[in-house]
PDB file of C-alpha atoms in Angstrom:
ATOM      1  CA  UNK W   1     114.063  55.547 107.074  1.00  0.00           C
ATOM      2  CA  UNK W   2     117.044  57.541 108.833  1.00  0.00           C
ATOM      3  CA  UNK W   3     119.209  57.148 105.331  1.00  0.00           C
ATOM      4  CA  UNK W   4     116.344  59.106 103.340  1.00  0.00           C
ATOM      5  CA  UNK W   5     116.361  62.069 105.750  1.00  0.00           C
ATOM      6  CA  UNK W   6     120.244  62.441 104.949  1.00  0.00           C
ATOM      7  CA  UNK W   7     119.361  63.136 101.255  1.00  0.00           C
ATOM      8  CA  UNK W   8     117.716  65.759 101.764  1.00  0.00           C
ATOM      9  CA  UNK W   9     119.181  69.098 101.002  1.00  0.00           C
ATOM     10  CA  UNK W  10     119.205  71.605 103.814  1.00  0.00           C
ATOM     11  CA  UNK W  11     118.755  75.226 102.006  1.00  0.00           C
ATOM     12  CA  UNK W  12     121.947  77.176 102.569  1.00  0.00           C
ATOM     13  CA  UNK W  13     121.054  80.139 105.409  1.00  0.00           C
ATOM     14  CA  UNK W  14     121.698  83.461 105.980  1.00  0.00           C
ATOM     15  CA  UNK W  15     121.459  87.206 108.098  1.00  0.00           C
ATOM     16  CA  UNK W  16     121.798  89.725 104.984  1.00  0.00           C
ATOM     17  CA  UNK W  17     119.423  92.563 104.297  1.00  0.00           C
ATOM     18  CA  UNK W  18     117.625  91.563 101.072  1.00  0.00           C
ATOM     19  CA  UNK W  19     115.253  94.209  99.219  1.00  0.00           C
ATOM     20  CA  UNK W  20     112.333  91.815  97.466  1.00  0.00           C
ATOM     21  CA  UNK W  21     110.216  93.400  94.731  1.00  0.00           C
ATOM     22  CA  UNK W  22     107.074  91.675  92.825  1.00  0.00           C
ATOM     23  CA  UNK W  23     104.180  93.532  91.388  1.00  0.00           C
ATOM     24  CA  UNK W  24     101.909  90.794  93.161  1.00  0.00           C
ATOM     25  CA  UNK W  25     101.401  90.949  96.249  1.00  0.00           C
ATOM     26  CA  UNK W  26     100.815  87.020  96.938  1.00  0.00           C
ATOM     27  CA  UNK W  27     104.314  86.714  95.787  1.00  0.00           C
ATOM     28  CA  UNK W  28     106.143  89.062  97.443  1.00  0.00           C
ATOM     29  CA  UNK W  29     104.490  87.825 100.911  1.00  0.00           C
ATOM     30  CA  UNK W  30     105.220  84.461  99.671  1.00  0.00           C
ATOM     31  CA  UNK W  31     109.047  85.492  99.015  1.00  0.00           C
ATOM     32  CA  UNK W  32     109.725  87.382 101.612  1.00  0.00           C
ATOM     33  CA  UNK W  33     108.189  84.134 104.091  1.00  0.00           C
ATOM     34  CA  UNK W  34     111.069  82.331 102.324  1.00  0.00           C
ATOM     35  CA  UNK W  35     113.703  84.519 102.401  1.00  0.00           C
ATOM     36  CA  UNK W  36     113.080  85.293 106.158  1.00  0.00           C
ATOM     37  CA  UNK W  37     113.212  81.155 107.106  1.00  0.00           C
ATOM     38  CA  UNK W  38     115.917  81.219 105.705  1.00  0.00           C
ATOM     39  CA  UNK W  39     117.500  84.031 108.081  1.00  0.00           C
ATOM     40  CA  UNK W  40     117.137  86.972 105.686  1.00  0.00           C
ATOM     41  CA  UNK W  41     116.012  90.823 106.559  1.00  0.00           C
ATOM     42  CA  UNK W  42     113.248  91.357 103.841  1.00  0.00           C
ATOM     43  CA  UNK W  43     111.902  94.586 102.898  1.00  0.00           C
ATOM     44  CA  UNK W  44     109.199  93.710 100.458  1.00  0.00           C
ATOM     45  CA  UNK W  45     108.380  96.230  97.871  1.00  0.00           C
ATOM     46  CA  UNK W  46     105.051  95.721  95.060  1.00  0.00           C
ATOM     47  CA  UNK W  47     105.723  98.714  93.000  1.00  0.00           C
ATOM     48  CA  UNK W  48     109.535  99.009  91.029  1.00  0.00           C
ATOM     49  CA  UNK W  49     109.218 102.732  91.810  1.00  0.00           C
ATOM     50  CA  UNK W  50     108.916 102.216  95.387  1.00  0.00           C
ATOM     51  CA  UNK W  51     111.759 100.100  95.668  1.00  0.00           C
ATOM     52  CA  UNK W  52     113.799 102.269  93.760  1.00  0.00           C
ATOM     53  CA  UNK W  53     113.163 104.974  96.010  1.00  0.00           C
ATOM     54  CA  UNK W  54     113.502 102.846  99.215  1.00  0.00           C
ATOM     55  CA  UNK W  55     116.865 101.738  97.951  1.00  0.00           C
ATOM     56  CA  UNK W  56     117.951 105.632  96.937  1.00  0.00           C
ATOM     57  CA  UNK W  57     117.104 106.699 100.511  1.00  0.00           C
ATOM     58  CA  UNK W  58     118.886 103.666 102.252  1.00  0.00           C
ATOM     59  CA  UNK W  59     121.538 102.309  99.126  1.00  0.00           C
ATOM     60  CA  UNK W  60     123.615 100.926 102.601  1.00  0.00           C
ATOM     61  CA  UNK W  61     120.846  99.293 104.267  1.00  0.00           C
ATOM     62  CA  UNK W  62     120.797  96.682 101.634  1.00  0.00           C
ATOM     63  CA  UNK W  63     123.096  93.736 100.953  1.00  0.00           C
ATOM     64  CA  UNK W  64     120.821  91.825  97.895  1.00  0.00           C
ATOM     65  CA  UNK W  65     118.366  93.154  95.427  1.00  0.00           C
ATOM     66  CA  UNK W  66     115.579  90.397  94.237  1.00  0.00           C
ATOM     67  CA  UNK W  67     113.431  91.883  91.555  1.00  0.00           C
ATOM     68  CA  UNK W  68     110.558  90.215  89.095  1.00  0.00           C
ATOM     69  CA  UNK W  69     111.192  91.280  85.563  1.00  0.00           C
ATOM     70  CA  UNK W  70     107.997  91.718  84.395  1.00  0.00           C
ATOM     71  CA  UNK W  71     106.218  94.675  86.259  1.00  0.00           C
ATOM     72  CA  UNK W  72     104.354  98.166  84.884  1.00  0.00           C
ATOM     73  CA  UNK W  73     106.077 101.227  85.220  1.00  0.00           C
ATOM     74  CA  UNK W  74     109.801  99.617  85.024  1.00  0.00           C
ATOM     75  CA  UNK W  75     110.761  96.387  84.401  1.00  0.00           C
ATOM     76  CA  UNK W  76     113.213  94.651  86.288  1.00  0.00           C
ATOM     77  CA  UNK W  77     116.597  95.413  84.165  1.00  0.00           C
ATOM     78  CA  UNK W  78     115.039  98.951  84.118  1.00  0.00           C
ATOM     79  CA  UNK W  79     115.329  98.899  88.042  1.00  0.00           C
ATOM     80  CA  UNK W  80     118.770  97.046  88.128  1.00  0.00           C
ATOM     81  CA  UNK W  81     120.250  99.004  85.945  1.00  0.00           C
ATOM     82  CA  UNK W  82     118.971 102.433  88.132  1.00  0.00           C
ATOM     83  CA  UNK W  83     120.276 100.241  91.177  1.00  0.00           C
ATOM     84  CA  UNK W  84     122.873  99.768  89.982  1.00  0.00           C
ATOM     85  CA  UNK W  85     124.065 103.310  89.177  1.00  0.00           C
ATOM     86  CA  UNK W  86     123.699 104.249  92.731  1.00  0.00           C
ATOM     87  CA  UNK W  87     125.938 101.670  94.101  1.00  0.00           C
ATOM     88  CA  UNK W  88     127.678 100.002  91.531  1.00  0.00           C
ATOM     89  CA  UNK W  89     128.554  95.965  92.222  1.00  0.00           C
ATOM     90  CA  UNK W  90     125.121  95.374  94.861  1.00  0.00           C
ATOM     91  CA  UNK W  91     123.963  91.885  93.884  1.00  0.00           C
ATOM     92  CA  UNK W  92     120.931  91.854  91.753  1.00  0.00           C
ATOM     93  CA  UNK W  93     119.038  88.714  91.365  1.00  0.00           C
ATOM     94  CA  UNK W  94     116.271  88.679  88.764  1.00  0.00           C
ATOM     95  CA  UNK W  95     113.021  86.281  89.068  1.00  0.00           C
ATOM     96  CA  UNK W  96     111.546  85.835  85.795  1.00  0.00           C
ATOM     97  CA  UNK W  97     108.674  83.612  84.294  1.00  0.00           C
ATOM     98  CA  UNK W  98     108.741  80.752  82.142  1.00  0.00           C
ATOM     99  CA  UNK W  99     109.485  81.366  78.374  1.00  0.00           C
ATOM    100  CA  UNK W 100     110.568  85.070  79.141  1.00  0.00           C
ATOM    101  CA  UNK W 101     113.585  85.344  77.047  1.00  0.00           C
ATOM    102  CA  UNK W 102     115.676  87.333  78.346  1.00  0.00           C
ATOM    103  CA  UNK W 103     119.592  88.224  77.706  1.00  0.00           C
ATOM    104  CA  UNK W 104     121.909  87.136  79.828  1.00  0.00           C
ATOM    105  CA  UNK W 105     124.925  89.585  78.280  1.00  0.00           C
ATOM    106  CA  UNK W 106     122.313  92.151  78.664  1.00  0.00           C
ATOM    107  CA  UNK W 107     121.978  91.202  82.384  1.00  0.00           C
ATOM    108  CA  UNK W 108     125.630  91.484  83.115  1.00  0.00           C
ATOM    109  CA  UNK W 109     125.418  94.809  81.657  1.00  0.00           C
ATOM    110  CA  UNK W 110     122.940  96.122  84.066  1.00  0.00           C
ATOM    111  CA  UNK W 111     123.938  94.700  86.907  1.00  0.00           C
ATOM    112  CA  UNK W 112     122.029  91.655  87.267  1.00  0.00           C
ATOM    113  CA  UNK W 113     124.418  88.498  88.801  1.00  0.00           C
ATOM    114  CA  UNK W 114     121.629  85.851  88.639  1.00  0.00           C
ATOM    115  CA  UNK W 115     118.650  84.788  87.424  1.00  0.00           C
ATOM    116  CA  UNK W 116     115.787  82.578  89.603  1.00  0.00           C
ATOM    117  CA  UNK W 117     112.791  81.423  87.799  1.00  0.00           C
ATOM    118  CA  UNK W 118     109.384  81.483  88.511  1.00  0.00           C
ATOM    119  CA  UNK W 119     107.562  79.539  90.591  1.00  0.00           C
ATOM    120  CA  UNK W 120     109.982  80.596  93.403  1.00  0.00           C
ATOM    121  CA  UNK W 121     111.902  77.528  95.087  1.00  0.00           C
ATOM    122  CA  UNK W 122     113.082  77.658  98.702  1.00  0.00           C
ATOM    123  CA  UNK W 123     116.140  75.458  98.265  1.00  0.00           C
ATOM    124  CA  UNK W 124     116.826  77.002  94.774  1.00  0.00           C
ATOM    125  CA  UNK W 125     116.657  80.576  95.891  1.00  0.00           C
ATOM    126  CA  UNK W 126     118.795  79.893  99.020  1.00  0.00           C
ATOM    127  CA  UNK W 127     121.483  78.404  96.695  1.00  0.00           C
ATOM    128  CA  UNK W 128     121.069  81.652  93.975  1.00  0.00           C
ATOM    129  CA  UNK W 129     121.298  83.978  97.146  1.00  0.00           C
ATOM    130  CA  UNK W 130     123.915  82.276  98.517  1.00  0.00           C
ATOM    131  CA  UNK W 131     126.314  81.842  95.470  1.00  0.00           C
ATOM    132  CA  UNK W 132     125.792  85.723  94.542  1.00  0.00           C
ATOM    133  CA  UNK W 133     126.692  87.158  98.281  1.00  0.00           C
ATOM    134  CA  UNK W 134     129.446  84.642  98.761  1.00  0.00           C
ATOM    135  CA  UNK W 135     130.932  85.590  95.002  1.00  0.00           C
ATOM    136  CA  UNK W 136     131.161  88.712  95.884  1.00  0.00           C
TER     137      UNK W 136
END
């Protein structure tokens, strides 16, 4: 019926430029689908060392960092934190798995605003995304 359809909650949308790193590459393509329905400029990224370096050639071509937390090389605090340091106050959203334990005083202190957990959900992410470019 028409009254169902109303209950339905219409992800919140958006134009920014969001840089989306996972060491798998089925989940960044699946993120970055997301992010883009929902409006976003995704550069997708499957190594932490790459993004960093795409983000230290470009630090203003990027309004929203999305990282996974658990990747070789550096972790995902280990990349907000470096992030961070070249341009202090960029949001940093950090996607972690179930039962990773991880900090959330720590987080602050690194730069991280929010946390998403894995598996990724549209509607969920929208409203993380949203809430950390609209606080800022």
């Amino acid at each position: 019926s028409s009254e169902k359809t109303s209950l339905v909650e219409v992800p919140p949308v958006g134009n920014e430029r969001i840089l989306f790193v996972d060491d798998e590459t089925a989940l960044v393509e699946m993120g970055k689908q997301m992010l883009e329905r929902l409006g976003y400029k995704v550069t997708a990224k499957t190594s932490s060392i790459e993004a960093l370096k795409t983000f230290q050639a470009h630090p203003e071509k990027f309004d929203l960092v999305m990282t996974d937390q658990t990747m070789p090389n550096m972790t995902g605090d280990k990349l907000a934190k470096q992030i961070s340091a070249i341009r202090p106050g960029i949001p940093i959203v950090l996607c972690s798995g179930f039962g990773e334990l991880f900090d959330e005083r720590n987080a602050k202190g690194v730069g991280i605003q929010a946390f998403v957990m894995k598996p990724l959900v549209m509607l969920d992410l929208a409203k993380v995304i949203r809430k950390v470019l609209d606080d800022k």
